[in-house]
Short mmCIF file of C-alpha atoms in Angstrom, two decimals:
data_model
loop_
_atom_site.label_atom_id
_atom_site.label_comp_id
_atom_site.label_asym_id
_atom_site.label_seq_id
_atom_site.Cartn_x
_atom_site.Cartn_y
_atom_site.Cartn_z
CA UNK A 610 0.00 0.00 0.00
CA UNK A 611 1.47 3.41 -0.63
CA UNK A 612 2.49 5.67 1.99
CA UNK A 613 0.98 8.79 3.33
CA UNK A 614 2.17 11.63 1.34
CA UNK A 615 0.82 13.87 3.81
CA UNK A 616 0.17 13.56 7.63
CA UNK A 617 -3.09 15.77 7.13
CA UNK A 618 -5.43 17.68 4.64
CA UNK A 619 -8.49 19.58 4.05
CA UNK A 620 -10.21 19.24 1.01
CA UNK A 621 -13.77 21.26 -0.05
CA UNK A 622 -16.46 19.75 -2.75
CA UNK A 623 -18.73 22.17 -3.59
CA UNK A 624 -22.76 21.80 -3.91
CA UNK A 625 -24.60 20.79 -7.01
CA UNK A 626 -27.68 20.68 -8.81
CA UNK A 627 -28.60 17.54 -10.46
CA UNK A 628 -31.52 17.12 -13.37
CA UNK A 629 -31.30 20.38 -14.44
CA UNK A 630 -34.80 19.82 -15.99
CA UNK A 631 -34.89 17.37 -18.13
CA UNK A 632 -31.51 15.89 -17.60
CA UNK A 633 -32.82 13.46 -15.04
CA UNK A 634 -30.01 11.05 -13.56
CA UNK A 635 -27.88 11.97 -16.34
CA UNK A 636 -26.68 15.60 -16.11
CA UNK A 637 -25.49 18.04 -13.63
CA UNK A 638 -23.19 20.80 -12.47
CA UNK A 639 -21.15 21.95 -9.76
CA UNK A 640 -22.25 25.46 -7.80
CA UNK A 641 -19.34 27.60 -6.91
CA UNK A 642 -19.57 28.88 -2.65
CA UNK A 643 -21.21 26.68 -1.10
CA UNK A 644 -20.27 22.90 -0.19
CA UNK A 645 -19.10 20.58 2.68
CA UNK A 646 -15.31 20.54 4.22
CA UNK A 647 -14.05 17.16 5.19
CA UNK A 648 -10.46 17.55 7.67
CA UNK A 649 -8.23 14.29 7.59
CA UNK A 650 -5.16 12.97 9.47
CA UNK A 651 -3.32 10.13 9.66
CA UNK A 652 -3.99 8.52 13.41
CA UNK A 653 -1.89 6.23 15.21
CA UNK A 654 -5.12 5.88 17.41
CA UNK A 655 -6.81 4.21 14.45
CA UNK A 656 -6.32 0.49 13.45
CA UNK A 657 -4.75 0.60 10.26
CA UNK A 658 -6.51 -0.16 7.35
CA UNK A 659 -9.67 1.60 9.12
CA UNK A 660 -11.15 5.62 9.25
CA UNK A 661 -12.35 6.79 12.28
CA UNK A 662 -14.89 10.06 12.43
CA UNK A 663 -13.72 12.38 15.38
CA UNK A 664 -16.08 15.04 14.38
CA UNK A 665 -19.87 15.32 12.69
CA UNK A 666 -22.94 17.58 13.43
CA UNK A 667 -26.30 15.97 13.28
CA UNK A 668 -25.00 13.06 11.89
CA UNK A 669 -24.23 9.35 12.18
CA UNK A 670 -20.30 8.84 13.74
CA UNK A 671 -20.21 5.35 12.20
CA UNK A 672 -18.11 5.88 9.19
CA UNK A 673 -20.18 2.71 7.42
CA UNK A 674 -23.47 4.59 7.86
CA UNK A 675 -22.40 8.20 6.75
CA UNK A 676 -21.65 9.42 3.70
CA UNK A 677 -18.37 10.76 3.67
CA UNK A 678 -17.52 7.56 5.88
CA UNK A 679 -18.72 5.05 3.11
CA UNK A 680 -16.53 7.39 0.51
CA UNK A 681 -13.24 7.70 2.14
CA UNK A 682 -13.63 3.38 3.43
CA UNK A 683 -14.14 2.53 -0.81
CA UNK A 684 -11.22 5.10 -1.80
CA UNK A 685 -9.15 3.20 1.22
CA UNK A 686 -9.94 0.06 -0.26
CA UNK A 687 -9.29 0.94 -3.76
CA UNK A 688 -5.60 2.09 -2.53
CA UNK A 689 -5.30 -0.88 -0.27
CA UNK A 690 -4.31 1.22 2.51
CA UNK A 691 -3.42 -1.12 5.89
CA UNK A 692 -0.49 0.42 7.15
CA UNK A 693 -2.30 3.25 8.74
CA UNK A 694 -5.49 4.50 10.19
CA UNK A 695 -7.20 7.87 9.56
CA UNK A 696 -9.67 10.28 11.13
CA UNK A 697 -12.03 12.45 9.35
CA UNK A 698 -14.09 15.27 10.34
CA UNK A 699 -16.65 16.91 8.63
CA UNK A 700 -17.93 20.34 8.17
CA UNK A 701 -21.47 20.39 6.74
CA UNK A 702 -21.63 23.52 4.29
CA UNK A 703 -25.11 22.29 2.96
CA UNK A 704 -28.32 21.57 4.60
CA UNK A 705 -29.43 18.02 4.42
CA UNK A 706 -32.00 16.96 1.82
CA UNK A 707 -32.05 20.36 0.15
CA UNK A 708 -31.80 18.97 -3.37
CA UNK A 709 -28.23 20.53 -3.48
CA UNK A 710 -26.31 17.22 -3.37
CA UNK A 711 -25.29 17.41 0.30
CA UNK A 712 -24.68 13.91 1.03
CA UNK A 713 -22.17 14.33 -2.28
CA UNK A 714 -20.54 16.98 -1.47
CA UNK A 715 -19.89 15.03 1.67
CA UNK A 716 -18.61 11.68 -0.11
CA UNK A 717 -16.29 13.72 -2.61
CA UNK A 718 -14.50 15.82 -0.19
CA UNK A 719 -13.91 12.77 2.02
CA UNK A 720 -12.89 10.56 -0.86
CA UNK A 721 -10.84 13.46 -2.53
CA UNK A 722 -9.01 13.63 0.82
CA UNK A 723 -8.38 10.20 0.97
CA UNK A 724 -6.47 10.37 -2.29
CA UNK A 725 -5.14 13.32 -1.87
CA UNK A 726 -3.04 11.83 1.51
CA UNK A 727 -1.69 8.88 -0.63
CA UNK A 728 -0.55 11.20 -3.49
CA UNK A 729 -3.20 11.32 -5.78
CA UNK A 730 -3.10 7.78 -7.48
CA UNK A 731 -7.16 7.55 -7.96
CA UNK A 732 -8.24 8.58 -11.01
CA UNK A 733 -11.72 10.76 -11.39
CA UNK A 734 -13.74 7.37 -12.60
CA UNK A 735 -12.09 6.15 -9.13
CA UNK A 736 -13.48 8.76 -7.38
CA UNK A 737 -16.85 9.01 -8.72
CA UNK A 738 -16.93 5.17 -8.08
CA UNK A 739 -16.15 5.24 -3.80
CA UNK A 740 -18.76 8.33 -3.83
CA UNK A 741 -21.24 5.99 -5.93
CA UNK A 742 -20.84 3.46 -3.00
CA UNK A 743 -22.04 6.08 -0.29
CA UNK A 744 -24.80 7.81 -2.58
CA UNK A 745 -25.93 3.55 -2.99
CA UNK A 746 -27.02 3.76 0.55
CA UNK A 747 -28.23 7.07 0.74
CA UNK A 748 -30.38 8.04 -2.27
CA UNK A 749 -29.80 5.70 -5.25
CA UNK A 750 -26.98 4.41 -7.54
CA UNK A 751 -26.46 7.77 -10.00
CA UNK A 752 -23.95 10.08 -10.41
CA UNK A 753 -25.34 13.47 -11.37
CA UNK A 754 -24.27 15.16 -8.10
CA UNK A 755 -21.21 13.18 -7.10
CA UNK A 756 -20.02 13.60 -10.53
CA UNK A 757 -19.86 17.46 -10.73
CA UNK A 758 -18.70 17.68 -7.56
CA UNK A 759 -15.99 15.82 -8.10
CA UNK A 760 -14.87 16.95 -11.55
CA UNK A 761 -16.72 21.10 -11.45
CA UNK A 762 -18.21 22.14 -14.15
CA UNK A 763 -21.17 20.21 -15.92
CA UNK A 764 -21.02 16.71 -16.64
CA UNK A 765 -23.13 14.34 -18.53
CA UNK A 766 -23.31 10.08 -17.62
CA UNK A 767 -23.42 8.44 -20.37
CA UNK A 768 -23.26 5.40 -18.67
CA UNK A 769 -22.27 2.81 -15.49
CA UNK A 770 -21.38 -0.35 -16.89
CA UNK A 771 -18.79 0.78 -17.26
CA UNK A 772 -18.58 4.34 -16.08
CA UNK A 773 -18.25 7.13 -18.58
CA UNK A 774 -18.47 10.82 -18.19
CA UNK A 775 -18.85 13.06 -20.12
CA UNK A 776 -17.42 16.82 -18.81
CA UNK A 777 -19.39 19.74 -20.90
CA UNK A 778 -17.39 22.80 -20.84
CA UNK A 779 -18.99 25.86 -20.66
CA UNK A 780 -17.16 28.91 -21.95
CA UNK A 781 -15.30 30.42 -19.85
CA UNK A 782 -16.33 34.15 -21.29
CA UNK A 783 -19.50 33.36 -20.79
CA UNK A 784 -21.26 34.17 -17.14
CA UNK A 785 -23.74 31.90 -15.38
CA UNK A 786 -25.39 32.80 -11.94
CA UNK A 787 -27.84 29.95 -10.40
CA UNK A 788 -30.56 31.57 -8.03
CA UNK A 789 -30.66 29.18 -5.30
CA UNK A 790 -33.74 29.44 -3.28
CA UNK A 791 -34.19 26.65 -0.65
CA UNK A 792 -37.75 26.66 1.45
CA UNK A 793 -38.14 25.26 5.09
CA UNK A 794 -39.73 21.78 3.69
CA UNK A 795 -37.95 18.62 3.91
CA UNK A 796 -38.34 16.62 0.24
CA UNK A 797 -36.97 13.66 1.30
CA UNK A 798 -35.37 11.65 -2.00
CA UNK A 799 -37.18 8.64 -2.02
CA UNK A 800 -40.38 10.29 -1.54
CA UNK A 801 -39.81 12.27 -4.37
CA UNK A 802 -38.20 9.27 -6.27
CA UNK A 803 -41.64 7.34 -5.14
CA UNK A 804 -43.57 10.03 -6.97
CA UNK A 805 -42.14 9.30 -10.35
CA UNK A 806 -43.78 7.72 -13.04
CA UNK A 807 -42.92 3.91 -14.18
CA UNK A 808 -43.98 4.25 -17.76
CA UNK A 809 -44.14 7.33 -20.07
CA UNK A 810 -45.45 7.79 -23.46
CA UNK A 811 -43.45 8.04 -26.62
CA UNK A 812 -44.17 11.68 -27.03
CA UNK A 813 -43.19 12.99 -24.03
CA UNK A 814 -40.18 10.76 -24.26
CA UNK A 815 -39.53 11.98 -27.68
CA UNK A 816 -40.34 15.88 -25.69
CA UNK A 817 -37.69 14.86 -23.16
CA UNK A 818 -35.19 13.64 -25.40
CA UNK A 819 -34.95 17.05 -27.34
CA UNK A 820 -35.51 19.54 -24.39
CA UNK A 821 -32.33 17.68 -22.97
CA UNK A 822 -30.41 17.48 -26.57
CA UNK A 823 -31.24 21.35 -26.71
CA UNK A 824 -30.18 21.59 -23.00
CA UNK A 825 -26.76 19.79 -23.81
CA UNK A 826 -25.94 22.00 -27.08
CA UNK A 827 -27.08 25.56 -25.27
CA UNK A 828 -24.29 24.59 -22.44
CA UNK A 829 -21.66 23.88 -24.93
CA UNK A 830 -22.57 27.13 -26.82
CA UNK A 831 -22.93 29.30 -23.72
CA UNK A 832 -26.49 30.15 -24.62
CA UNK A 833 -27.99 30.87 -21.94
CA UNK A 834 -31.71 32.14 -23.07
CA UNK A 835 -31.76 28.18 -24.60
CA UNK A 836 -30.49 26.68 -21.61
CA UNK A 837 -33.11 28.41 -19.22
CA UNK A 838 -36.13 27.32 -22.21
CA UNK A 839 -34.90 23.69 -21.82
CA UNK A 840 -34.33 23.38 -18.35
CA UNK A 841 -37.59 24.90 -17.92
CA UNK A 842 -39.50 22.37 -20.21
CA UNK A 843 -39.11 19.36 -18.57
CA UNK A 844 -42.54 17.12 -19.33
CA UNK A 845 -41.65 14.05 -17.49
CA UNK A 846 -40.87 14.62 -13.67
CA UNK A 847 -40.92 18.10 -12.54
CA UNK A 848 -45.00 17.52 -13.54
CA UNK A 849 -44.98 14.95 -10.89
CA UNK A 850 -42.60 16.43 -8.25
CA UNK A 851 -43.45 20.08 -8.54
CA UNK A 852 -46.79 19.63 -6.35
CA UNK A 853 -45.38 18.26 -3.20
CA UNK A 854 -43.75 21.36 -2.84
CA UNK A 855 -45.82 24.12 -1.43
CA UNK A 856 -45.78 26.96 -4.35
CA UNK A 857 -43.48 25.31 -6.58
CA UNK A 858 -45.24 26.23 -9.80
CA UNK A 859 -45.56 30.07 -8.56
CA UNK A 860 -41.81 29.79 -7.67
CA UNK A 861 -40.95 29.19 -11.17
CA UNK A 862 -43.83 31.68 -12.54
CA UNK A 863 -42.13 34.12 -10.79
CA UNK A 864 -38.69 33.43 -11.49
CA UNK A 865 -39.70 33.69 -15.25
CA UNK A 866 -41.57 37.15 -14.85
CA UNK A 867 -38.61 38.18 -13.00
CA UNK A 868 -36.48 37.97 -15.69
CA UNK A 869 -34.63 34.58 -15.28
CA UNK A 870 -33.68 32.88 -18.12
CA UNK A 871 -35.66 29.55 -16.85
CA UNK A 872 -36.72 28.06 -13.46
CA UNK A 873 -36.73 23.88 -12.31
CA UNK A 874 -36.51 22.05 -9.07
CA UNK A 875 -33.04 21.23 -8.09
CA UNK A 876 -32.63 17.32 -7.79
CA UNK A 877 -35.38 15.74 -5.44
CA UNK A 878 -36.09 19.78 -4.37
CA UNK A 879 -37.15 21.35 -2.69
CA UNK A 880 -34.82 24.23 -3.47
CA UNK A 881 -35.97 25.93 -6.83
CA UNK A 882 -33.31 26.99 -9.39
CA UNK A 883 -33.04 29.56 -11.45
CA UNK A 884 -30.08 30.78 -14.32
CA UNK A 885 -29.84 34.05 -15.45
CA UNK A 886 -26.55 35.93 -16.42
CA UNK A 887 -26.15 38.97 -14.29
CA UNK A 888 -25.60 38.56 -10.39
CA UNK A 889 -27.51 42.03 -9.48
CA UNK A 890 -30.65 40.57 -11.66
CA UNK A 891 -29.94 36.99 -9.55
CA UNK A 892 -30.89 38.95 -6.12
CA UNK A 893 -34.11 40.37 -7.44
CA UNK A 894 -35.10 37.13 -9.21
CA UNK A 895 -34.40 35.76 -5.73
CA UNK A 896 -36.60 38.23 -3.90
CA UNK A 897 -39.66 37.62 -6.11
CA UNK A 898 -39.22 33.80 -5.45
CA UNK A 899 -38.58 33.59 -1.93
CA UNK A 900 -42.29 35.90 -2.01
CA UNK A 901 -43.52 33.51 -4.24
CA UNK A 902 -42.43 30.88 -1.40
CA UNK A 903 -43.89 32.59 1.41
CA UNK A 904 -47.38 33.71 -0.69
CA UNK A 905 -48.29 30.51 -2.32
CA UNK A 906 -46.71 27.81 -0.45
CA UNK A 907 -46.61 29.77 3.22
CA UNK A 908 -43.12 28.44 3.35
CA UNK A 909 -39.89 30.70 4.59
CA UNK A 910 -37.12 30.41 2.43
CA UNK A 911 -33.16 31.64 1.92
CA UNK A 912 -31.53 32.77 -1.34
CA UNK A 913 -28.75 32.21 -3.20
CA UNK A 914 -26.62 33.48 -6.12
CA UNK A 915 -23.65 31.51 -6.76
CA UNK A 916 -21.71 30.87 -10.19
CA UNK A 917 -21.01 28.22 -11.68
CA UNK A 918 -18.06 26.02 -9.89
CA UNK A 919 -15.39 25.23 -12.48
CA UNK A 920 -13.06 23.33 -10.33
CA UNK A 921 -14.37 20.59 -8.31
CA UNK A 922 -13.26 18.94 -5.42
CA UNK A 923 -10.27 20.16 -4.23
CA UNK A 924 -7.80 20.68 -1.39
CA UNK A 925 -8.25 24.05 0.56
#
């Protein structure tokens, strides 16, 4: 097994938003600002070969039950570590079940850490695999948030067996601010997952298939007016999702009128996001939907405007 390259490190993974519309389980990008911490040191305390968490809030201290646990045990594995033991602690950046890939960001910065100890010998794929392990237990075998938060930037799955991503880069001149507006209501994932449909007709398959083509091609050409008309459109689960979440469909009304380029539900929800190109314009979208919130779905609910995160996991 290789030695530790380090004796500790602190590595960030920022939050993400998954789906984008109609990108469901296949696409989704990294949100710069905002994401979860995870501190790790080599610990003569710890039998090696094993992790230890010293420090958590709100959350399970078994490293097999928590996410950034699961991560960093897999990316141990994958290195064959068993001359030393580690502890990890984590800093929660992100509220839980917000539909901002929390328990990602979680299992990226721990499994980024992990690597980043033994000298960087995991490749991304690697990576994204160990975080697919904790996001297994937690809300389903996929990859759209771990994926991005790994690797920044958007990223498309292609596919698992075996994994391929796809990175879509996003030009660089080009300026991108999500309005992140998360209400006090708890989505949990596989209530929302439960919600889904387990059929669809060919056309709004066919609907799907070209609202997320056009989605693809607008982020690639840095057209943003096309990116917020197909991440708006989706036909197949924001229809289904959208109502268990007080004022939802008045969020994204409002966004629109507002002036944002297109509104959706972030992953499972229930935060609401919105794109538009101009940070001052983010805050006053963000007003009118945190009213729309409050009006139609009596819900409270915090903003905000972040840029896209072109970087990924890294070490701070």
């Amino acid at each position: 097994d290789p030695p530790p390259v380090y004796s500790s490190v602190k590595a960030f993974a920022p939050a993400t938003v998954a789906n984008l519309g109609p990108g469901f389980d296949f696409l989704g990008c990294a949100v710069d600002g905002i994401g979860d911490t995870v501190s790790l040191k080599v610990d003569p305390d710890v039998h090696p070969g094993e992790i230890s968490i010293s420090h958590i809030s709100h959350l399970s201290k078994n490293p097999l039950w928590n996410c950034a646990g699961i991560a960093a045990i897999e990316a141990m594995k994958m290195l064959r570590i068993r001359s030393v033991g580690l502890s990890l602690s984590l800093e929660k950046g992100l509220p839980l079940g917000s539909g901002l890939g929390s328990s990602a960001a979680s299992a990226a910065a721990a499994a980024v850490a992990v690597n980043e100890i033994f000298g960087k010998r995991l490749s991304v794929d690697d990576l994204v695999l160990a975080c697919l392990k904790s996001e297994e237990k937690v809300s389903g075998y996929h990859a759209d948030n771990v994926a991005p938060s790994i690797m920044g930037g958007f990223v498309l799955i292609r596919n698992y067996q075996p994994l391929e991503l796809m990175p879509l880069k996003f030009p660089s001149e080009k300026d991108l601010y999500f309005v992140l507006v998360t209400p006090e209501f708890e989505a949990p994932t596989k209530k929302m997952r439960a919600a889904l449909p387990l059929e669809i007709g060919m056309p709004h398959h066919v609907w799907n298939s070209s609202q997320a083509a056009a989605l693809v091609a607008s982020v690639l050409q840095g057209d943003l007016f096309m990116l917020g008309k197909a991440l708006s459109s989706d036909k197949i689960v924001e229809p289904k999702r959208a109502p268990l979440i007080p004022g939802m469909d008045a969020v994204k009304k409002a966004a629109i009128q507002a002036g944002a380029f297109g509104c959706t539900i972030s992953g499972a929800g229930p935060t609401a996001v919105a794109v538009t190109d101009n940070e001052e314009k983010g805050h006053i979208i963000a007003q009118h939907m945190v009213l729309a919130f409050q009006k139609e779905g009596n819900l409270n609910a915090s903003a905000n405007v972040k840029q896209l995160d072109r970087l990924g996991a890294r070490l701070i």
